[in-house]
Short mmCIF file of C-alpha atoms in Angstrom, two decimals:
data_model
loop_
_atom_site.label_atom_id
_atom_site.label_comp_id
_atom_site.label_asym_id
_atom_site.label_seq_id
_atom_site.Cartn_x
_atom_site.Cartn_y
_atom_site.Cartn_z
CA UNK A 1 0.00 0.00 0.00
CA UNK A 2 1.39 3.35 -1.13
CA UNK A 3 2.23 5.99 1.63
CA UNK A 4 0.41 9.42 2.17
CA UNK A 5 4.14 10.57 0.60
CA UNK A 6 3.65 8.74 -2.59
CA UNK A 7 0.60 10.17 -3.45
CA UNK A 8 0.38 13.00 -5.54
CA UNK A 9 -1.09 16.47 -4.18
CA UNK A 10 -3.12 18.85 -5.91
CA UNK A 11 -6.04 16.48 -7.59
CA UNK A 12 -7.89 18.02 -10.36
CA UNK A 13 -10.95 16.86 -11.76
CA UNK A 14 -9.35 16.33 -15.34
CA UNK A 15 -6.77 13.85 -13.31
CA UNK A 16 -9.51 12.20 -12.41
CA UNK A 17 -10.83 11.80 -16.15
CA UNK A 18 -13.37 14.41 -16.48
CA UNK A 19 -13.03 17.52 -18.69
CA UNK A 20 -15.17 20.44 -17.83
CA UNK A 21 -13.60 22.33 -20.38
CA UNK A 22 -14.78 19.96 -22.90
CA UNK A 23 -17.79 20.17 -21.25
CA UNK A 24 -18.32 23.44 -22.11
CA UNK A 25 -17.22 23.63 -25.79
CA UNK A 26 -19.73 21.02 -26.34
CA UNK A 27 -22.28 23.39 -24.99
CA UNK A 28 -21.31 26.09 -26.80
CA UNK A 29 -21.05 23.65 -30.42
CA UNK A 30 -24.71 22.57 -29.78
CA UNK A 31 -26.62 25.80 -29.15
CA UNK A 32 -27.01 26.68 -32.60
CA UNK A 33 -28.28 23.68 -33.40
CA UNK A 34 -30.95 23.73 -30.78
CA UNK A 35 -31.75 26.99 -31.81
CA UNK A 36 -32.33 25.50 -35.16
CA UNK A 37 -35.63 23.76 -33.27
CA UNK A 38 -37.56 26.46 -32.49
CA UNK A 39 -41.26 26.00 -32.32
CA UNK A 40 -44.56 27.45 -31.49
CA UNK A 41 -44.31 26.78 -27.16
CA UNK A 42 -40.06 26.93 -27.40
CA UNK A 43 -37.26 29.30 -27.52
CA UNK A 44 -34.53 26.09 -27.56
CA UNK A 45 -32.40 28.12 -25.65
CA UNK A 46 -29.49 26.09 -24.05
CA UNK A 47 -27.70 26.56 -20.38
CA UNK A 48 -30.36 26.76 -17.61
CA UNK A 49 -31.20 24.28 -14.72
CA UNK A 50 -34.36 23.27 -16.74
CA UNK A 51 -35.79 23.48 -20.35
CA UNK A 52 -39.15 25.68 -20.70
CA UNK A 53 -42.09 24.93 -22.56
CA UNK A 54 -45.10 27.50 -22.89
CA UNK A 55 -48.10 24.57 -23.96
CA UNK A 56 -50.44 28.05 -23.88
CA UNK A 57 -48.67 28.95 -27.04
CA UNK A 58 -49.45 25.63 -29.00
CA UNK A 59 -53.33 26.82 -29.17
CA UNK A 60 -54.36 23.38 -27.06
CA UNK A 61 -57.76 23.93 -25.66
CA UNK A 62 -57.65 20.79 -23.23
CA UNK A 63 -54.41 19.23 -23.54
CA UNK A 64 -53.55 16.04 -22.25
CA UNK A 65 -50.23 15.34 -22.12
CA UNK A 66 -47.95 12.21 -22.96
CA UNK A 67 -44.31 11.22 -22.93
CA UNK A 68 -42.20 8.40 -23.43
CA UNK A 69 -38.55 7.99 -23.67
CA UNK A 70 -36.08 5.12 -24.96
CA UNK A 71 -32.56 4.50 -26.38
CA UNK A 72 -30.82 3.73 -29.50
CA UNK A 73 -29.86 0.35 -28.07
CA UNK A 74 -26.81 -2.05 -29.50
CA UNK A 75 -27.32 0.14 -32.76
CA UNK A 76 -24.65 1.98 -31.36
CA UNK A 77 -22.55 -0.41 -31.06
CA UNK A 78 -22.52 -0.40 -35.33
CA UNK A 79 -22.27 3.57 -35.19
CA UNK A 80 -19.17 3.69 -33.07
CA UNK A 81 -17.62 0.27 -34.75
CA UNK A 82 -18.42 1.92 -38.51
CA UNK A 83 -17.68 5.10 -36.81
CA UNK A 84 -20.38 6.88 -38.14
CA UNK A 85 -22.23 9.07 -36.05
CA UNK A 86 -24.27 11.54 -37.53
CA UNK A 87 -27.38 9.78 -37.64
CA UNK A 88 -28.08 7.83 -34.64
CA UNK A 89 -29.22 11.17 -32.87
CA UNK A 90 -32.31 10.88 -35.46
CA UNK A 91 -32.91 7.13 -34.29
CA UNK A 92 -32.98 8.48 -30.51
CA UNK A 93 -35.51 11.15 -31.56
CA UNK A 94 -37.72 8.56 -33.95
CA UNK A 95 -37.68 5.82 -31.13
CA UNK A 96 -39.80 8.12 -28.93
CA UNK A 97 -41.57 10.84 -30.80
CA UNK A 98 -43.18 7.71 -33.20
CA UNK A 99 -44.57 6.48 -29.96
CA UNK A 100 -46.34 9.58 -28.64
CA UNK A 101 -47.84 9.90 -32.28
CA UNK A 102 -49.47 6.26 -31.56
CA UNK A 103 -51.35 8.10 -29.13
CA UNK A 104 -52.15 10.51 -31.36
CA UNK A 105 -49.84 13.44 -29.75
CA UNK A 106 -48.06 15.63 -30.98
CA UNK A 107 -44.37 15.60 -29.84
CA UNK A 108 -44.06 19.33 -28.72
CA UNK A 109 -40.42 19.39 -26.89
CA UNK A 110 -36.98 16.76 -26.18
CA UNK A 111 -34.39 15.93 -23.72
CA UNK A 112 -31.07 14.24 -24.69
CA UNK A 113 -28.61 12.35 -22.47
CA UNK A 114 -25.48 11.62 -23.96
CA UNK A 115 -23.10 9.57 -21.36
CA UNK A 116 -19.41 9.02 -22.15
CA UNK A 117 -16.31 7.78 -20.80
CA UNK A 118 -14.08 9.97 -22.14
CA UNK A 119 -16.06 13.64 -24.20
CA UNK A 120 -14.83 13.63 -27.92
CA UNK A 121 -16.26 17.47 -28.31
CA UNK A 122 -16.33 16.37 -32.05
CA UNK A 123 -18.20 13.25 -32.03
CA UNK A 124 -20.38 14.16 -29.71
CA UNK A 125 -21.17 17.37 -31.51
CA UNK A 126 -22.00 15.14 -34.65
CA UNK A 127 -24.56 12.98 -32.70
CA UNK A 128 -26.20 15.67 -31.20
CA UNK A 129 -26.39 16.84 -34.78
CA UNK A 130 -28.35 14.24 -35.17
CA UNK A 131 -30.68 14.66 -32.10
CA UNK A 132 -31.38 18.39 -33.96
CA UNK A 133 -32.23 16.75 -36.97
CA UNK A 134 -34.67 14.30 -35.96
CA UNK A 135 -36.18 17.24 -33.36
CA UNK A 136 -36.63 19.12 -37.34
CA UNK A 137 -37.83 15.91 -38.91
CA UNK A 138 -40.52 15.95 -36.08
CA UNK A 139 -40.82 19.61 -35.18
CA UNK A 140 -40.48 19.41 -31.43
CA UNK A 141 -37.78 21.55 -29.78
CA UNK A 142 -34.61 20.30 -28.63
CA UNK A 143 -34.69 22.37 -25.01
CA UNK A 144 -32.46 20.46 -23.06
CA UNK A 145 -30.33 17.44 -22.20
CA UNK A 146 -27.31 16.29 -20.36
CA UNK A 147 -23.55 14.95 -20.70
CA UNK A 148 -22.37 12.61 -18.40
CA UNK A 149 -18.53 12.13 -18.50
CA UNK A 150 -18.18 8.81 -16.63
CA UNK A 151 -14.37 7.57 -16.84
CA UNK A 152 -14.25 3.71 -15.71
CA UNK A 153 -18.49 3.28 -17.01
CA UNK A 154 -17.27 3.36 -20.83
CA UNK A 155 -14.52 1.89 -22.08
CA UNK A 156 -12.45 3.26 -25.35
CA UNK A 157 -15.17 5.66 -27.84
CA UNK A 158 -18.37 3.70 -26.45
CA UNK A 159 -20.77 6.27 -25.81
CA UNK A 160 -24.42 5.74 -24.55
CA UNK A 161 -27.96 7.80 -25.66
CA UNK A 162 -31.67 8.32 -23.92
CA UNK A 163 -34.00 10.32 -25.19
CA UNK A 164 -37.08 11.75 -23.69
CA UNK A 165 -40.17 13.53 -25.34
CA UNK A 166 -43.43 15.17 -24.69
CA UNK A 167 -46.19 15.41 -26.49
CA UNK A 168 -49.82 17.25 -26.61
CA UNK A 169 -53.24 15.62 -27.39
CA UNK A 170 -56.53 17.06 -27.87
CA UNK A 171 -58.50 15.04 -24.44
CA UNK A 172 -61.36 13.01 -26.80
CA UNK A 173 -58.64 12.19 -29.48
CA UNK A 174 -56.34 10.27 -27.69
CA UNK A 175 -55.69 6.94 -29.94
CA UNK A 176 -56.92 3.99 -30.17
CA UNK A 177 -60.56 4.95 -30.46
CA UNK A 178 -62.79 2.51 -28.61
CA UNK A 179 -64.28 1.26 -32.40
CA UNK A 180 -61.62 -0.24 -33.37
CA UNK A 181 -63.05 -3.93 -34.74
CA UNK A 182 -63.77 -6.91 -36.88
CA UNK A 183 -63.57 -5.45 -41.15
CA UNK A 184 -61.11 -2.38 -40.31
CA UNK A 185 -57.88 -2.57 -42.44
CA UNK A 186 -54.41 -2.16 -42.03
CA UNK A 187 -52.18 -0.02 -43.74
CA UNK A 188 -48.43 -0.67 -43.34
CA UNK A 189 -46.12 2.30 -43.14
CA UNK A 190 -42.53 1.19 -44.90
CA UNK A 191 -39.50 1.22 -43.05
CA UNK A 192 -36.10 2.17 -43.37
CA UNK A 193 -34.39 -0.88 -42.19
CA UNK A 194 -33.94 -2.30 -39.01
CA UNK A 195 -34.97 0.90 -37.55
CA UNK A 196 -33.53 0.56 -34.06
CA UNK A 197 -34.52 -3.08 -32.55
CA UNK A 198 -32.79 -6.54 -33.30
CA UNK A 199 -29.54 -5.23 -33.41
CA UNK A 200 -27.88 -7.59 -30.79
CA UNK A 201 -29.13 -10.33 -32.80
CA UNK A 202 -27.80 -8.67 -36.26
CA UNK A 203 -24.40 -7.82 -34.97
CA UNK A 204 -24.03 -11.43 -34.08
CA UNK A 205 -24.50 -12.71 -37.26
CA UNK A 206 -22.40 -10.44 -39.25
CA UNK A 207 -19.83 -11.29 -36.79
CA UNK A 208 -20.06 -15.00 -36.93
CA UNK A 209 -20.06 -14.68 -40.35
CA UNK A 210 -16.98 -13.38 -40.58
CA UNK A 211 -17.80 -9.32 -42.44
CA UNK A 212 -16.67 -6.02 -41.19
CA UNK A 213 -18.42 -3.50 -41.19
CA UNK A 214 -16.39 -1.38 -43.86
CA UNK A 215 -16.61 -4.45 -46.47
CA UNK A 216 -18.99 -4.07 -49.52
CA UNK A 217 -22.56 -4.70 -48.45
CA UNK A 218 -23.31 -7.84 -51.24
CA UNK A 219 -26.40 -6.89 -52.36
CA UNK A 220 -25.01 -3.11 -53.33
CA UNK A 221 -21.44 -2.80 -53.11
CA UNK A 222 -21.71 0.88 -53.42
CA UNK A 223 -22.42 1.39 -49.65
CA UNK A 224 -20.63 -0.65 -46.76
CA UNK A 225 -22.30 -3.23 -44.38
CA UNK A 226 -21.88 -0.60 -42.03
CA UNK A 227 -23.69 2.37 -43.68
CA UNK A 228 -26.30 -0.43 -44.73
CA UNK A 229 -27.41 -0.91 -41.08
CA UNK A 230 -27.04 2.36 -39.60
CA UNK A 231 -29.35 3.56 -41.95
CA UNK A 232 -31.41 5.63 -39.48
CA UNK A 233 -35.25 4.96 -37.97
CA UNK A 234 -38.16 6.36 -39.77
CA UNK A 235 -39.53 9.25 -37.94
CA UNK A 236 -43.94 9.39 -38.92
CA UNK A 237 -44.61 12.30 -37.15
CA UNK A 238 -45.87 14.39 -39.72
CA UNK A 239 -47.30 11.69 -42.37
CA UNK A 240 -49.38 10.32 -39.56
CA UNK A 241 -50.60 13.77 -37.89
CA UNK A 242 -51.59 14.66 -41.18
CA UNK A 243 -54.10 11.44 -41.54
CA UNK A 244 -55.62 11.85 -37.97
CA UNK A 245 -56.43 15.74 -38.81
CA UNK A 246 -57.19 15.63 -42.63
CA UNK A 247 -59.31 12.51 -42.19
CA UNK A 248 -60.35 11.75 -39.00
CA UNK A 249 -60.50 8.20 -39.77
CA UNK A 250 -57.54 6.87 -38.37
CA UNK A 251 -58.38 4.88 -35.84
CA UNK A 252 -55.14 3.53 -34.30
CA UNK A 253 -51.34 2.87 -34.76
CA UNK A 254 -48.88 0.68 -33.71
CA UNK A 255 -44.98 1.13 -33.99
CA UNK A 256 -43.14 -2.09 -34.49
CA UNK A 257 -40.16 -1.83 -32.65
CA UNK A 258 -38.93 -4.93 -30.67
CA UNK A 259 -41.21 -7.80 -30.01
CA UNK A 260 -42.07 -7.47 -34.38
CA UNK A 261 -45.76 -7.39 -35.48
CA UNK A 262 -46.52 -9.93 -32.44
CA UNK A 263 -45.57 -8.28 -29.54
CA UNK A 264 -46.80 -4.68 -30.80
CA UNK A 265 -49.78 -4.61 -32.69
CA UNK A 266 -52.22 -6.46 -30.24
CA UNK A 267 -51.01 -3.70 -27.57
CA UNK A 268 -53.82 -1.51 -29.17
CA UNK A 269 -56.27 -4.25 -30.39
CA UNK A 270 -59.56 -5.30 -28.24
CA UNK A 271 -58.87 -8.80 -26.61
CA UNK A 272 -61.68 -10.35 -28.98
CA UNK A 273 -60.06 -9.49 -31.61
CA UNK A 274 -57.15 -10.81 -34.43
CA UNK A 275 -54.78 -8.92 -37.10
CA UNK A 276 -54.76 -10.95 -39.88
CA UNK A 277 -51.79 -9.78 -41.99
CA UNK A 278 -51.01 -10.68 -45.84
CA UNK A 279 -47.19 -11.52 -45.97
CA UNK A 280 -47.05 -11.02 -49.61
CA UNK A 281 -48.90 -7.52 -49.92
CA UNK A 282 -45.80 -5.54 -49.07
CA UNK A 283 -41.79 -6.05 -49.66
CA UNK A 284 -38.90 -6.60 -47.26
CA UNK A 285 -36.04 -4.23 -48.39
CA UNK A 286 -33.05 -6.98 -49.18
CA UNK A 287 -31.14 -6.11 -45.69
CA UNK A 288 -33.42 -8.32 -43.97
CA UNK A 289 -33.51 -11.13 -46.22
CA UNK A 290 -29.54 -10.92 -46.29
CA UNK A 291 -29.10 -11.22 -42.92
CA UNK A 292 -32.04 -13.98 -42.68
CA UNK A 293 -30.25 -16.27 -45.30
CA UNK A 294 -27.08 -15.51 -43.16
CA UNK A 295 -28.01 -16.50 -39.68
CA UNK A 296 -30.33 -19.01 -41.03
CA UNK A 297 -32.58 -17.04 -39.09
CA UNK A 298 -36.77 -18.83 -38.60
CA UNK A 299 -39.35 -16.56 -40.10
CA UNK A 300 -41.39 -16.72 -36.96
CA UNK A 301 -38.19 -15.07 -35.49
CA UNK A 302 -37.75 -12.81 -38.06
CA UNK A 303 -41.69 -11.57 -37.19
CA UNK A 304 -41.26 -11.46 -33.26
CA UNK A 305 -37.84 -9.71 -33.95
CA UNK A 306 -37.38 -7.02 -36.44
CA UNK A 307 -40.33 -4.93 -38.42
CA UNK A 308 -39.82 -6.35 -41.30
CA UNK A 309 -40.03 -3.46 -43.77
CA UNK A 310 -43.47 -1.95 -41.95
CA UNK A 311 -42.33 0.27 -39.33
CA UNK A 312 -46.16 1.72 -38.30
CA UNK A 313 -49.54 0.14 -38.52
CA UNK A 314 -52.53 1.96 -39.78
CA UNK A 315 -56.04 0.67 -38.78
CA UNK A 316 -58.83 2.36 -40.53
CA UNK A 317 -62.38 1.72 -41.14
CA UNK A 318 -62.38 -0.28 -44.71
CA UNK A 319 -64.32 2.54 -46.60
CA UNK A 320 -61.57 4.96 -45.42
CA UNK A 321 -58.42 3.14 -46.47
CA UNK A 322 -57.67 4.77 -49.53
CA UNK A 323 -58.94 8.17 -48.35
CA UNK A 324 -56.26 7.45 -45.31
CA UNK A 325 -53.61 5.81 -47.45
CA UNK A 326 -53.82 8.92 -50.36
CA UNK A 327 -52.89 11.19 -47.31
CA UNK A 328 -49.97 9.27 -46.18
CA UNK A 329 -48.54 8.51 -49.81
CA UNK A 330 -48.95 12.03 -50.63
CA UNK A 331 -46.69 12.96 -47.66
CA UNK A 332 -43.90 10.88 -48.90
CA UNK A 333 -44.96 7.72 -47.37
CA UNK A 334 -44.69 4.07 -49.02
CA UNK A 335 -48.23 2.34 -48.22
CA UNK A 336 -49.60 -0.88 -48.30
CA UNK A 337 -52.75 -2.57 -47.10
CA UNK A 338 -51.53 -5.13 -45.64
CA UNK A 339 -54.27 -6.96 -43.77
CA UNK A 340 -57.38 -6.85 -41.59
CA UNK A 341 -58.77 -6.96 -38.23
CA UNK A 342 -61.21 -10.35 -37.68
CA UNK A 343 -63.01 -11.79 -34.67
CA UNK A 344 -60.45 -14.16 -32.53
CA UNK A 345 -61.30 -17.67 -32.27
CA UNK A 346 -60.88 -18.87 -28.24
CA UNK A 347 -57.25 -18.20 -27.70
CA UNK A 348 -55.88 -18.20 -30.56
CA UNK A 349 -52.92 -15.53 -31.25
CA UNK A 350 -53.79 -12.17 -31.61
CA UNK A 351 -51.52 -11.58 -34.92
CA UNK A 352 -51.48 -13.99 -37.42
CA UNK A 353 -49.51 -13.76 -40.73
CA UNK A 354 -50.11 -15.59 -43.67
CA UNK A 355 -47.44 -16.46 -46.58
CA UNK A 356 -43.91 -15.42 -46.35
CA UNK A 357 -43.66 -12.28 -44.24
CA UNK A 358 -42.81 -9.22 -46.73
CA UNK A 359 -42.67 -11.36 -49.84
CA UNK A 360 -44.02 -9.01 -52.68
CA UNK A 361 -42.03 -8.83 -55.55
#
């Protein structure tokens, strides 16, 4: 054991591992691009003790409000890997602000944390690029967040992200409406990729398979395996906002994020009732079949796993499908109907997919 004489004097907190110096560059790097969030309720002003919010200035006439929060998960694992970072900050942002639009909210303001073990001003400005640009993407206001500098949690570049957003509802619109039953459709939303669920499971077969993420993806060896997955989530903000106001028809939504289409759609289904879904009426983007073949992955996994190429579920009321799907596809959406709602059958499953899942050609 080392004598009070060995010991140096004078401890600072960058001995230690923490940099409040780099602290504050970051600060002062991000501001602009909160300020580049400003909304109708938000200056996005950086530096105080809390983030403000006026809901008055929205024009809600009785709000209710709703939040949720979530992570990028092992996706960043592939970001820092691939090292490329400017794009899981929109991931963060889509994981939460697609599930207050579920609800039917929308996302009015966002909190990042970003937790480190040792603050790369640089890369950290370049996520919380990111973070802006989703915030844009879903016009909420970036108003606030946190940077944790944690020397000994995070070994090497690792980095960690939470996100946490709130949103506004009108009180008799919250979604699902309680007619949701037997004959309405569903319209599936395309997604982008894996969005950002599965990932533990996709790094592990790339990596028993023996890639890196800087070789050519096969199936289009003008991007990497890397840039391939990180492609970031889909963020449906403003497609689906405009089908619940310019229709009035939609009548609920689920995100598939992890659990697939049978662990998320019967969270807003009545108990008595089944998703029948059409596995040939929409198409898997290759990715997903690549990385099937690969890890000789089941295709009930596949469905319980990933989304599959649908990354949010539309119910509507038959006669309004294409009035509901025009809307959506007209905002830059790819839509498909992809099944129906039926009576269940004693206890049978509450999704149930026929064909090969996302097998359109």
């Amino acid at each position: 054991m080392a004598s009070s004489k060995d010991r140096p004097n004078g401890y600072t907190y960058a001995q230690a591992g923490v940099d409040i110096d780099a602290g504050n560059a970051l600060v002062k790097a991000i501001a602009p691009l909160a300020r580049s969030t400003r909304r109708s309720g938000a200056d996005a002003e950086l530096g105080g003790f809390g983030g403000l919010f006026d809901l008055k200035a929205t024009g809600y006439k009785d709000p209710v409000l709703v939040a949720a929060n979530d992570g990028v998960g092992t996706k960043l694992k592939v970001a820092i890997d691939a090292n490329i970072h400017d794009t899981v900050g929109i991931d963060l942002v889509a994981m939460s602000v697609n599930d207050l639009v579920v609800q039917g909210a929308e996302p009015l303001f966002f909190l990042d944390y970003f937790a480190t073990g040792k603050l790369d001003v640089a890369t950290a400005t370049t996520v919380i690029a990111g973070i802006a640009e989703g915030c844009r993407q879903a016009n909420c206001a970036l108003i606030g967040g946190e940077t944790a500098e944690m020397p000994g949690m995070y070994s090497g570049g690792d980095y960690d992200l939470a996100g946490f957003a709130v949103g506004a509802v009108e009180r008799g619109q919250v979604l699902p409406r309680a007619d949701v039953g037997a004959g309405d459709v569903i319209l599936g939303l395309a997604s982008t990729g894996f969005h950002s669920n599965g990932y533990s499971l996709v790094r592990r077969v790339v990596a028993d398979s023996g890639f890196s993420y800087d070789a050519p993806f096969p199936l289009d060896e003008s991007r990497t395996i890397g840039q391939v997955l990180i492609a970031p989530t889909k963020i449906y903000v403003r497609s689906v906002l405009a089908a619940i106001r310019e229709t009035g028809a939609v009548k609920a939504l689920a995100h598939i994020t992890g659990g697939g289409f049978v662990e998320n759609i019967p969270r807003v289904l009545p108990d008595g009732i089944v998703a029948e879904l059409e596995g040939n009426s929409w198409v898997m983007p290759p990715v997903f079949r690549w990385v099937m073949k690969l890890g000789g992955i089941e295709e009930h996994e596949m469905g319980r796993t990933f989304n599959c190429g649908i990354g949010m579920i539309v119910v509507v009321a038959a006669d309004k499908a294409a009035d509901v799907a025009k809307v959506l596809t007209d905002a830059g959406e790819t839509v498909w109907q992809i099944g129906h709602l039926r009576a269940r059958k004693g206890d049978e499953p509450h999704v149930e997919i026929k064909g090969a899942i996302g097998s359109a050609k």
